[in-house]
Amino acid sequence: MAKLSYDILEKFGTLSTSKSGWELQLNFVQWGENKPKFDLRSWSPDNSKMGKGLTLSHDEVVALYDVLTNVLAAEHAPITDVTGDDVDTDAQTNEQPKWGRLDEM
């Protein structure tokens, strides 16, 4: 198997670190001669080995940002205790995320 050629052009940050020291990182990576892309994957402590991950174009990162903004906005919407017969409780229930609150998981 041919050696995979890559160059980490910029490290944006680490999202998590496993007990073995591998880090889930968001980087800007050029794979071979291809155009550089945003890259989200696990890397060994010395960045010599990598796990499976995904690469995203600029437009895909912008779209992901929009989706995550909506997810987090729904998660942090105020919870109200509604009582009374004149309020549509189904409509209010639909405003809350079906998964609950991510920070409680």
PDB file of N, CA and C in Angstrom:
ATOM      1  N   MET A   1       0.845  -1.184   0.000  1.00  0.00           N
ATOM      2  CA  MET A   1       0.000   0.000   0.000  1.00  0.00           C
ATOM      3  C   MET A   1       0.885   1.240   0.000  1.00  0.00           C
ATOM      4  N   ALA A   2       0.595   2.165  -0.883  1.00  0.00           N
ATOM      5  CA  ALA A   2       1.371   3.395  -0.984  1.00  0.00           C
ATOM      6  C   ALA A   2       1.130   4.279   0.241  1.00  0.00           C
ATOM      7  N   LYS A   3       2.169   5.002   0.629  1.00  0.00           N
ATOM      8  CA  LYS A   3       2.051   5.895   1.766  1.00  0.00           C
ATOM      9  C   LYS A   3       1.139   7.059   1.405  1.00  0.00           C
ATOM     10  N   LEU A   4       0.240   7.366   2.318  1.00  0.00           N
ATOM     11  CA  LEU A   4      -0.703   8.456   2.123  1.00  0.00           C
ATOM     12  C   LEU A   4       0.019   9.780   2.369  1.00  0.00           C
ATOM     13  N   SER A   5      -0.065  10.669   1.398  1.00  0.00           N
ATOM     14  CA  SER A   5       0.603  11.958   1.499  1.00  0.00           C
ATOM     15  C   SER A   5      -0.380  13.011   2.004  1.00  0.00           C
ATOM     16  N   TYR A   6       0.000  13.693   3.072  1.00  0.00           N
ATOM     17  CA  TYR A   6      -0.843  14.755   3.620  1.00  0.00           C
ATOM     18  C   TYR A   6       0.020  15.818   4.287  1.00  0.00           C
ATOM     19  N   ASP A   7      -0.534  17.004   4.378  1.00  0.00           N
ATOM     20  CA  ASP A   7       0.145  18.104   5.052  1.00  0.00           C
ATOM     21  C   ASP A   7      -0.895  18.854   5.870  1.00  0.00           C
ATOM     22  N   ILE A   8      -0.721  18.874   7.188  1.00  0.00           N
ATOM     23  CA  ILE A   8      -1.624  19.636   8.048  1.00  0.00           C
ATOM     24  C   ILE A   8      -1.184  21.097   7.968  1.00  0.00           C
ATOM     25  N   LEU A   9      -1.976  21.906   7.290  1.00  0.00           N
ATOM     26  CA  LEU A   9      -1.625  23.304   7.064  1.00  0.00           C
ATOM     27  C   LEU A   9      -1.956  24.174   8.272  1.00  0.00           C
ATOM     28  N   GLU A  10      -3.027  23.828   8.963  1.00  0.00           N
ATOM     29  CA  GLU A  10      -3.397  24.590  10.158  1.00  0.00           C
ATOM     30  C   GLU A  10      -4.209  23.710  11.089  1.00  0.00           C
ATOM     31  N   LYS A  11      -3.916  23.811  12.386  1.00  0.00           N
ATOM     32  CA  LYS A  11      -4.678  23.106  13.419  1.00  0.00           C
ATOM     33  C   LYS A  11      -5.609  24.123  14.072  1.00  0.00           C
ATOM     34  N   PHE A  12      -6.914  23.858  13.964  1.00  0.00           N
ATOM     35  CA  PHE A  12      -7.885  24.786  14.545  1.00  0.00           C
ATOM     36  C   PHE A  12      -8.188  24.470  15.998  1.00  0.00           C
ATOM     37  N   GLY A  13      -8.182  23.178  16.350  1.00  0.00           N
ATOM     38  CA  GLY A  13      -8.463  22.834  17.731  1.00  0.00           C
ATOM     39  C   GLY A  13      -8.757  21.369  17.931  1.00  0.00           C
ATOM     40  N   THR A  14      -8.753  20.980  19.195  1.00  0.00           N
ATOM     41  CA  THR A  14      -9.029  19.614  19.612  1.00  0.00           C
ATOM     42  C   THR A  14     -10.395  19.575  20.273  1.00  0.00           C
ATOM     43  N   LEU A  15     -11.241  18.646  19.837  1.00  0.00           N
ATOM     44  CA  LEU A  15     -12.578  18.509  20.411  1.00  0.00           C
ATOM     45  C   LEU A  15     -12.595  17.576  21.608  1.00  0.00           C
ATOM     46  N   SER A  16     -11.752  16.543  21.577  1.00  0.00           N
ATOM     47  CA  SER A  16     -11.667  15.607  22.694  1.00  0.00           C
ATOM     48  C   SER A  16     -10.362  14.833  22.599  1.00  0.00           C
ATOM     49  N   THR A  17      -9.992  14.213  23.721  1.00  0.00           N
ATOM     50  CA  THR A  17      -8.778  13.389  23.784  1.00  0.00           C
ATOM     51  C   THR A  17      -9.137  12.068  24.452  1.00  0.00           C
ATOM     52  N   SER A  18      -8.735  10.960  23.820  1.00  0.00           N
ATOM     53  CA  SER A  18      -9.018   9.636  24.383  1.00  0.00           C
ATOM     54  C   SER A  18      -7.980   9.306  25.457  1.00  0.00           C
ATOM     55  N   LYS A  19      -8.235   8.223  26.187  1.00  0.00           N
ATOM     56  CA  LYS A  19      -7.291   7.783  27.220  1.00  0.00           C
ATOM     57  C   LYS A  19      -5.932   7.438  26.635  1.00  0.00           C
ATOM     58  N   SER A  20      -5.920   6.999  25.375  1.00  0.00           N
ATOM     59  CA  SER A  20      -4.655   6.625  24.733  1.00  0.00           C
ATOM     60  C   SER A  20      -3.900   7.843  24.184  1.00  0.00           C
ATOM     61  N   GLY A  21      -4.496   9.010  24.287  1.00  0.00           N
ATOM     62  CA  GLY A  21      -3.834  10.224  23.824  1.00  0.00           C
ATOM     63  C   GLY A  21      -4.230  10.686  22.433  1.00  0.00           C
ATOM     64  N   TRP A  22      -5.019   9.871  21.723  1.00  0.00           N
ATOM     65  CA  TRP A  22      -5.488  10.277  20.398  1.00  0.00           C
ATOM     66  C   TRP A  22      -6.454  11.436  20.559  1.00  0.00           C
ATOM     67  N   GLU A  23      -6.361  12.392  19.654  1.00  0.00           N
ATOM     68  CA  GLU A  23      -7.193  13.590  19.723  1.00  0.00           C
ATOM     69  C   GLU A  23      -8.108  13.699  18.510  1.00  0.00           C
ATOM     70  N   LEU A  24      -9.351  14.060  18.763  1.00  0.00           N
ATOM     71  CA  LEU A  24     -10.277  14.402  17.690  1.00  0.00           C
ATOM     72  C   LEU A  24     -10.027  15.870  17.375  1.00  0.00           C
ATOM     73  N   GLN A  25      -9.494  16.120  16.176  1.00  0.00           N
ATOM     74  CA  GLN A  25      -9.041  17.464  15.823  1.00  0.00           C
ATOM     75  C   GLN A  25      -9.770  17.981  14.585  1.00  0.00           C
ATOM     76  N   LEU A  26      -9.935  19.300  14.566  1.00  0.00           N
ATOM     77  CA  LEU A  26     -10.367  19.983  13.353  1.00  0.00           C
ATOM     78  C   LEU A  26      -9.139  20.685  12.802  1.00  0.00           C
ATOM     79  N   ASN A  27      -8.742  20.283  11.584  1.00  0.00           N
ATOM     80  CA  ASN A  27      -7.545  20.821  10.940  1.00  0.00           C
ATOM     81  C   ASN A  27      -7.866  21.235   9.506  1.00  0.00           C
ATOM     82  N   PHE A  28      -6.940  21.936   8.905  1.00  0.00           N
ATOM     83  CA  PHE A  28      -6.994  22.260   7.483  1.00  0.00           C
ATOM     84  C   PHE A  28      -5.884  21.447   6.845  1.00  0.00           C
ATOM     85  N   VAL A  29      -6.259  20.457   6.015  1.00  0.00           N
ATOM     86  CA  VAL A  29      -5.312  19.453   5.533  1.00  0.00           C
ATOM     87  C   VAL A  29      -5.320  19.393   4.012  1.00  0.00           C
ATOM     88  N   GLN A  30      -4.127  19.255   3.460  1.00  0.00           N
ATOM     89  CA  GLN A  30      -3.998  18.993   2.028  1.00  0.00           C
ATOM     90  C   GLN A  30      -3.637  17.518   1.876  1.00  0.00           C
ATOM     91  N   TRP A  31      -4.523  16.782   1.199  1.00  0.00           N
ATOM     92  CA  TRP A  31      -4.318  15.355   0.957  1.00  0.00           C
ATOM     93  C   TRP A  31      -3.728  15.199  -0.437  1.00  0.00           C
ATOM     94  N   GLY A  32      -2.478  14.752  -0.504  1.00  0.00           N
ATOM     95  CA  GLY A  32      -1.801  14.601  -1.795  1.00  0.00           C
ATOM     96  C   GLY A  32      -1.723  15.936  -2.512  1.00  0.00           C
ATOM     97  N   GLU A  33      -2.074  15.931  -3.783  1.00  0.00           N
ATOM     98  CA  GLU A  33      -2.045  17.155  -4.584  1.00  0.00           C
ATOM     99  C   GLU A  33      -3.419  17.826  -4.650  1.00  0.00           C
ATOM    100  N   ASN A  34      -4.382  17.312  -3.873  1.00  0.00           N
ATOM    101  CA  ASN A  34      -5.732  17.851  -3.900  1.00  0.00           C
ATOM    102  C   ASN A  34      -5.816  19.199  -3.190  1.00  0.00           C
ATOM    103  N   LYS A  35      -6.893  19.904  -3.453  1.00  0.00           N
ATOM    104  CA  LYS A  35      -7.145  21.183  -2.807  1.00  0.00           C
ATOM    105  C   LYS A  35      -7.321  20.955  -1.304  1.00  0.00           C
ATOM    106  N   PRO A  36      -6.730  21.786  -0.454  1.00  0.00           N
ATOM    107  CA  PRO A  36      -6.881  21.613   0.998  1.00  0.00           C
ATOM    108  C   PRO A  36      -8.350  21.707   1.419  1.00  0.00           C
ATOM    109  N   LYS A  37      -8.683  20.941   2.467  1.00  0.00           N
ATOM    110  CA  LYS A  37     -10.047  20.931   2.998  1.00  0.00           C
ATOM    111  C   LYS A  37      -9.992  20.934   4.521  1.00  0.00           C
ATOM    112  N   PHE A  38     -11.121  21.295   5.104  1.00  0.00           N
ATOM    113  CA  PHE A  38     -11.281  21.160   6.539  1.00  0.00           C
ATOM    114  C   PHE A  38     -11.397  19.667   6.828  1.00  0.00           C
ATOM    115  N   ASP A  39     -10.783  19.226   7.897  1.00  0.00           N
ATOM    116  CA  ASP A  39     -10.671  17.797   8.178  1.00  0.00           C
ATOM    117  C   ASP A  39     -10.975  17.545   9.648  1.00  0.00           C
ATOM    118  N   LEU A  40     -11.900  16.641   9.920  1.00  0.00           N
ATOM    119  CA  LEU A  40     -12.275  16.276  11.279  1.00  0.00           C
ATOM    120  C   LEU A  40     -12.032  14.789  11.451  1.00  0.00           C
ATOM    121  N   ARG A  41     -11.046  14.432  12.282  1.00  0.00           N
ATOM    122  CA  ARG A  41     -10.712  13.026  12.501  1.00  0.00           C
ATOM    123  C   ARG A  41      -9.833  12.894  13.745  1.00  0.00           C
ATOM    124  N   SER A  42      -9.635  11.646  14.172  1.00  0.00           N
ATOM    125  CA  SER A  42      -8.751  11.346  15.298  1.00  0.00           C
ATOM    126  C   SER A  42      -7.323  11.202  14.799  1.00  0.00           C
ATOM    127  N   TRP A  43      -6.399  11.752  15.581  1.00  0.00           N
ATOM    128  CA  TRP A  43      -4.974  11.685  15.252  1.00  0.00           C
ATOM    129  C   TRP A  43      -4.194  11.164  16.462  1.00  0.00           C
ATOM    130  N   SER A  44      -3.132  10.411  16.175  1.00  0.00           N
ATOM    131  CA  SER A  44      -2.232   9.961  17.233  1.00  0.00           C
ATOM    132  C   SER A  44      -1.534  11.196  17.818  1.00  0.00           C
ATOM    133  N   PRO A  45      -0.949  11.055  19.008  1.00  0.00           N
ATOM    134  CA  PRO A  45      -0.330  12.210  19.649  1.00  0.00           C
ATOM    135  C   PRO A  45       0.719  12.923  18.791  1.00  0.00           C
ATOM    136  N   ASP A  46       1.451  12.185  17.948  1.00  0.00           N
ATOM    137  CA  ASP A  46       2.478  12.829  17.118  1.00  0.00           C
ATOM    138  C   ASP A  46       2.001  13.105  15.690  1.00  0.00           C
ATOM    139  N   ASN A  47       0.708  12.927  15.446  1.00  0.00           N
ATOM    140  CA  ASN A  47       0.088  13.137  14.128  1.00  0.00           C
ATOM    141  C   ASN A  47       0.670  12.251  13.027  1.00  0.00           C
ATOM    142  N   SER A  48       1.285  11.123  13.407  1.00  0.00           N
ATOM    143  CA  SER A  48       1.826  10.219  12.396  1.00  0.00           C
ATOM    144  C   SER A  48       0.792   9.199  11.926  1.00  0.00           C
ATOM    145  N   LYS A  49      -0.248   8.976  12.737  1.00  0.00           N
ATOM    146  CA  LYS A  49      -1.312   8.037  12.390  1.00  0.00           C
ATOM    147  C   LYS A  49      -2.649   8.741  12.539  1.00  0.00           C
ATOM    148  N   MET A  50      -3.611   8.299  11.709  1.00  0.00           N
ATOM    149  CA  MET A  50      -4.925   8.914  11.777  1.00  0.00           C
ATOM    150  C   MET A  50      -6.007   7.858  11.761  1.00  0.00           C
ATOM    151  N   GLY A  51      -7.154   8.216  12.297  1.00  0.00           N
ATOM    152  CA  GLY A  51      -8.328   7.360  12.229  1.00  0.00           C
ATOM    153  C   GLY A  51      -9.220   7.809  11.085  1.00  0.00           C
ATOM    154  N   LYS A  52     -10.363   7.163  10.996  1.00  0.00           N
ATOM    155  CA  LYS A  52     -11.329   7.560   9.969  1.00  0.00           C
ATOM    156  C   LYS A  52     -11.863   8.940  10.317  1.00  0.00           C
ATOM    157  N   GLY A  53     -12.175   9.682   9.288  1.00  0.00           N
ATOM    158  CA  GLY A  53     -12.691  11.014   9.517  1.00  0.00           C
ATOM    159  C   GLY A  53     -13.441  11.506   8.313  1.00  0.00           C
ATOM    160  N   LEU A  54     -13.645  12.790   8.268  1.00  0.00           N
ATOM    161  CA  LEU A  54     -14.321  13.373   7.123  1.00  0.00           C
ATOM    162  C   LEU A  54     -13.664  14.684   6.751  1.00  0.00           C
ATOM    163  N   THR A  55     -13.746  14.991   5.464  1.00  0.00           N
ATOM    164  CA  THR A  55     -13.231  16.259   4.965  1.00  0.00           C
ATOM    165  C   THR A  55     -14.398  17.085   4.466  1.00  0.00           C
ATOM    166  N   LEU A  56     -14.293  18.382   4.671  1.00  0.00           N
ATOM    167  CA  LEU A  56     -15.364  19.293   4.304  1.00  0.00           C
ATOM    168  C   LEU A  56     -14.804  20.477   3.531  1.00  0.00           C
ATOM    169  N   SER A  57     -15.525  20.870   2.491  1.00  0.00           N
ATOM    170  CA  SER A  57     -15.169  22.083   1.764  1.00  0.00           C
ATOM    171  C   SER A  57     -15.601  23.295   2.596  1.00  0.00           C
ATOM    172  N   HIS A  58     -15.197  24.471   2.160  1.00  0.00           N
ATOM    173  CA  HIS A  58     -15.603  25.699   2.855  1.00  0.00           C
ATOM    174  C   HIS A  58     -17.130  25.800   2.903  1.00  0.00           C
ATOM    175  N   ASP A  59     -17.795  25.549   1.784  1.00  0.00           N
ATOM    176  CA  ASP A  59     -19.257  25.637   1.732  1.00  0.00           C
ATOM    177  C   ASP A  59     -19.913  24.633   2.677  1.00  0.00           C
ATOM    178  N   GLU A  60     -19.339  23.444   2.792  1.00  0.00           N
ATOM    179  CA  GLU A  60     -19.879  22.437   3.699  1.00  0.00           C
ATOM    180  C   GLU A  60     -19.691  22.848   5.154  1.00  0.00           C
ATOM    181  N   VAL A  61     -18.567  23.492   5.482  1.00  0.00           N
ATOM    182  CA  VAL A  61     -18.346  23.982   6.850  1.00  0.00           C
ATOM    183  C   VAL A  61     -19.360  25.072   7.184  1.00  0.00           C
ATOM    184  N   VAL A  62     -19.632  25.955   6.231  1.00  0.00           N
ATOM    185  CA  VAL A  62     -20.628  27.007   6.444  1.00  0.00           C
ATOM    186  C   VAL A  62     -22.009  26.384   6.660  1.00  0.00           C
ATOM    187  N   ALA A  63     -22.373  25.379   5.862  1.00  0.00           N
ATOM    188  CA  ALA A  63     -23.655  24.704   6.013  1.00  0.00           C
ATOM    189  C   ALA A  63     -23.734  23.989   7.369  1.00  0.00           C
ATOM    190  N   LEU A  64     -22.637  23.344   7.791  1.00  0.00           N
ATOM    191  CA  LEU A  64     -22.591  22.679   9.096  1.00  0.00           C
ATOM    192  C   LEU A  64     -22.765  23.689  10.219  1.00  0.00           C
ATOM    193  N   TYR A  65     -22.135  24.834  10.087  1.00  0.00           N
ATOM    194  CA  TYR A  65     -22.272  25.909  11.076  1.00  0.00           C
ATOM    195  C   TYR A  65     -23.744  26.315  11.212  1.00  0.00           C
ATOM    196  N   ASP A  66     -24.425  26.483  10.085  1.00  0.00           N
ATOM    197  CA  ASP A  66     -25.839  26.859  10.103  1.00  0.00           C
ATOM    198  C   ASP A  66     -26.680  25.795  10.792  1.00  0.00           C
ATOM    199  N   VAL A  67     -26.426  24.527  10.474  1.00  0.00           N
ATOM    200  CA  VAL A  67     -27.177  23.433  11.085  1.00  0.00           C
ATOM    201  C   VAL A  67     -26.925  23.403  12.597  1.00  0.00           C
ATOM    202  N   LEU A  68     -25.655  23.493  13.008  1.00  0.00           N
ATOM    203  CA  LEU A  68     -25.331  23.448  14.439  1.00  0.00           C
ATOM    204  C   LEU A  68     -25.890  24.656  15.186  1.00  0.00           C
ATOM    205  N   THR A  69     -25.925  25.810  14.541  1.00  0.00           N
ATOM    206  CA  THR A  69     -26.521  26.994  15.151  1.00  0.00           C
ATOM    207  C   THR A  69     -27.989  26.744  15.450  1.00  0.00           C
ATOM    208  N   ASN A  70     -28.701  26.139  14.498  1.00  0.00           N
ATOM    209  CA  ASN A  70     -30.114  25.821  14.707  1.00  0.00           C
ATOM    210  C   ASN A  70     -30.303  24.768  15.797  1.00  0.00           C
ATOM    211  N   VAL A  71     -29.444  23.761  15.823  1.00  0.00           N
ATOM    212  CA  VAL A  71     -29.529  22.720  16.850  1.00  0.00           C
ATOM    213  C   VAL A  71     -29.335  23.328  18.228  1.00  0.00           C
ATOM    214  N   LEU A  72     -28.307  24.136  18.380  1.00  0.00           N
ATOM    215  CA  LEU A  72     -28.011  24.714  19.687  1.00  0.00           C
ATOM    216  C   LEU A  72     -29.035  25.762  20.096  1.00  0.00           C
ATOM    217  N   ALA A  73     -29.602  26.485  19.139  1.00  0.00           N
ATOM    218  CA  ALA A  73     -30.653  27.456  19.459  1.00  0.00           C
ATOM    219  C   ALA A  73     -31.875  26.733  20.000  1.00  0.00           C
ATOM    220  N   ALA A  74     -32.238  25.608  19.388  1.00  0.00           N
ATOM    221  CA  ALA A  74     -33.383  24.827  19.862  1.00  0.00           C
ATOM    222  C   ALA A  74     -33.106  24.235  21.232  1.00  0.00           C
ATOM    223  N   GLU A  75     -31.888  23.808  21.438  1.00  0.00           N
ATOM    224  CA  GLU A  75     -31.517  23.211  22.724  1.00  0.00           C
ATOM    225  C   GLU A  75     -31.633  24.222  23.851  1.00  0.00           C
ATOM    226  N   HIS A  76     -31.292  25.460  23.580  1.00  0.00           N
ATOM    227  CA  HIS A  76     -31.274  26.486  24.625  1.00  0.00           C
ATOM    228  C   HIS A  76     -32.524  27.347  24.646  1.00  0.00           C
ATOM    229  N   ALA A  77     -33.559  26.935  23.904  1.00  0.00           N
ATOM    230  CA  ALA A  77     -34.824  27.659  23.958  1.00  0.00           C
ATOM    231  C   ALA A  77     -35.394  27.526  25.368  1.00  0.00           C
ATOM    232  N   PRO A  78     -35.998  28.580  25.857  1.00  0.00           N
ATOM    233  CA  PRO A  78     -36.540  28.506  27.220  1.00  0.00           C
ATOM    234  C   PRO A  78     -37.630  27.456  27.332  1.00  0.00           C
ATOM    235  N   ILE A  79     -37.621  26.758  28.455  1.00  0.00           N
ATOM    236  CA  ILE A  79     -38.672  25.786  28.744  1.00  0.00           C
ATOM    237  C   ILE A  79     -39.721  26.507  29.580  1.00  0.00           C
ATOM    238  N   THR A  80     -40.943  26.474  29.112  1.00  0.00           N
ATOM    239  CA  THR A  80     -42.013  27.143  29.844  1.00  0.00           C
ATOM    240  C   THR A  80     -43.031  26.120  30.292  1.00  0.00           C
ATOM    241  N   ASP A  81     -43.576  26.352  31.454  1.00  0.00           N
ATOM    242  CA  ASP A  81     -44.635  25.494  31.972  1.00  0.00           C
ATOM    243  C   ASP A  81     -45.951  26.142  31.584  1.00  0.00           C
ATOM    244  N   VAL A  82     -46.644  25.522  30.656  1.00  0.00           N
ATOM    245  CA  VAL A  82     -47.855  26.107  30.116  1.00  0.00           C
ATOM    246  C   VAL A  82     -49.060  25.408  30.724  1.00  0.00           C
ATOM    247  N   THR A  83     -49.954  26.199  31.291  1.00  0.00           N
ATOM    248  CA  THR A  83     -51.211  25.655  31.790  1.00  0.00           C
ATOM    249  C   THR A  83     -52.329  26.508  31.241  1.00  0.00           C
ATOM    250  N   GLY A  84     -53.472  25.909  31.018  1.00  0.00           N
ATOM    251  CA  GLY A  84     -54.613  26.641  30.474  1.00  0.00           C
ATOM    252  C   GLY A  84     -55.135  25.955  29.246  1.00  0.00           C
ATOM    253  N   ASP A  85     -56.406  26.183  28.964  1.00  0.00           N
ATOM    254  CA  ASP A  85     -57.070  25.513  27.848  1.00  0.00           C
ATOM    255  C   ASP A  85     -56.896  26.227  26.525  1.00  0.00           C
ATOM    256  N   ASP A  86     -56.505  27.489  26.528  1.00  0.00           N
ATOM    257  CA  ASP A  86     -56.458  28.252  25.290  1.00  0.00           C
ATOM    258  C   ASP A  86     -55.095  28.212  24.609  1.00  0.00           C
ATOM    259  N   VAL A  87     -54.168  27.399  25.096  1.00  0.00           N
ATOM    260  CA  VAL A  87     -52.828  27.324  24.530  1.00  0.00           C
ATOM    261  C   VAL A  87     -52.684  26.014  23.767  1.00  0.00           C
ATOM    262  N   ASP A  88     -52.110  26.080  22.568  1.00  0.00           N
ATOM    263  CA  ASP A  88     -51.872  24.887  21.748  1.00  0.00           C
ATOM    264  C   ASP A  88     -50.599  24.205  22.250  1.00  0.00           C
ATOM    265  N   THR A  89     -50.753  23.214  23.119  1.00  0.00           N
ATOM    266  CA  THR A  89     -49.579  22.566  23.715  1.00  0.00           C
ATOM    267  C   THR A  89     -48.794  21.759  22.697  1.00  0.00           C
ATOM    268  N   ASP A  90     -49.459  21.228  21.654  1.00  0.00           N
ATOM    269  CA  ASP A  90     -48.731  20.492  20.615  1.00  0.00           C
ATOM    270  C   ASP A  90     -47.757  21.399  19.896  1.00  0.00           C
ATOM    271  N   ALA A  91     -48.167  22.615  19.583  1.00  0.00           N
ATOM    272  CA  ALA A  91     -47.283  23.559  18.892  1.00  0.00           C
ATOM    273  C   ALA A  91     -46.096  23.902  19.775  1.00  0.00           C
ATOM    274  N   GLN A  92     -46.335  24.082  21.072  1.00  0.00           N
ATOM    275  CA  GLN A  92     -45.247  24.431  21.972  1.00  0.00           C
ATOM    276  C   GLN A  92     -44.293  23.253  22.143  1.00  0.00           C
ATOM    277  N   THR A  93     -44.829  22.041  22.219  1.00  0.00           N
ATOM    278  CA  THR A  93     -43.997  20.855  22.354  1.00  0.00           C
ATOM    279  C   THR A  93     -43.084  20.694  21.149  1.00  0.00           C
ATOM    280  N   ASN A  94     -43.577  21.015  19.952  1.00  0.00           N
ATOM    281  CA  ASN A  94     -42.788  20.866  18.743  1.00  0.00           C
ATOM    282  C   ASN A  94     -41.607  21.827  18.691  1.00  0.00           C
ATOM    283  N   GLU A  95     -41.642  22.897  19.488  1.00  0.00           N
ATOM    284  CA  GLU A  95     -40.531  23.841  19.502  1.00  0.00           C
ATOM    285  C   GLU A  95     -39.326  23.267  20.236  1.00  0.00           C
ATOM    286  N   GLN A  96     -39.559  22.357  21.173  1.00  0.00           N
ATOM    287  CA  GLN A  96     -38.464  21.762  21.933  1.00  0.00           C
ATOM    288  C   GLN A  96     -37.862  20.613  21.139  1.00  0.00           C
ATOM    289  N   PRO A  97     -36.555  20.437  21.198  1.00  0.00           N
ATOM    290  CA  PRO A  97     -35.919  19.336  20.462  1.00  0.00           C
ATOM    291  C   PRO A  97     -36.434  17.982  20.952  1.00  0.00           C
ATOM    292  N   LYS A  98     -36.569  17.055  20.035  1.00  0.00           N
ATOM    293  CA  LYS A  98     -37.043  15.720  20.386  1.00  0.00           C
ATOM    294  C   LYS A  98     -36.026  14.956  21.234  1.00  0.00           C
ATOM    295  N   TRP A  99     -34.758  15.318  21.142  1.00  0.00           N
ATOM    296  CA  TRP A  99     -33.718  14.612  21.889  1.00  0.00           C
ATOM    297  C   TRP A  99     -33.551  15.156  23.296  1.00  0.00           C
ATOM    298  N   GLY A 100     -34.253  16.203  23.654  1.00  0.00           N
ATOM    299  CA  GLY A 100     -34.088  16.823  24.945  1.00  0.00           C
ATOM    300  C   GLY A 100     -33.007  17.876  24.887  1.00  0.00           C
ATOM    301  N   ARG A 101     -32.244  17.970  25.901  1.00  0.00           N
ATOM    302  CA  ARG A 101     -31.142  18.942  25.937  1.00  0.00           C
ATOM    303  C   ARG A 101     -29.829  18.187  25.856  1.00  0.00           C
ATOM    304  N   LEU A 102     -28.998  18.586  24.891  1.00  0.00           N
ATOM    305  CA  LEU A 102     -27.724  17.884  24.674  1.00  0.00           C
ATOM    306  C   LEU A 102     -26.833  17.955  25.911  1.00  0.00           C
ATOM    307  N   ASP A 103     -26.885  19.062  26.645  1.00  0.00           N
ATOM    308  CA  ASP A 103     -26.005  19.189  27.808  1.00  0.00           C
ATOM    309  C   ASP A 103     -26.431  18.288  28.967  1.00  0.00           C
ATOM    310  N   GLU A 104     -27.597  17.649  28.847  1.00  0.00           N
ATOM    311  CA  GLU A 104     -28.050  16.710  29.872  1.00  0.00           C
ATOM    312  C   GLU A 104     -27.756  15.259  29.502  1.00  0.00           C
ATOM    313  N   MET A 105     -27.184  15.043  28.316  1.00  0.00           N
ATOM    314  CA  MET A 105     -26.909  13.677  27.867  1.00  0.00           C
ATOM    315  C   MET A 105     -25.606  13.187  28.427  1.00  0.00           C
TER     316      MET A 105
END
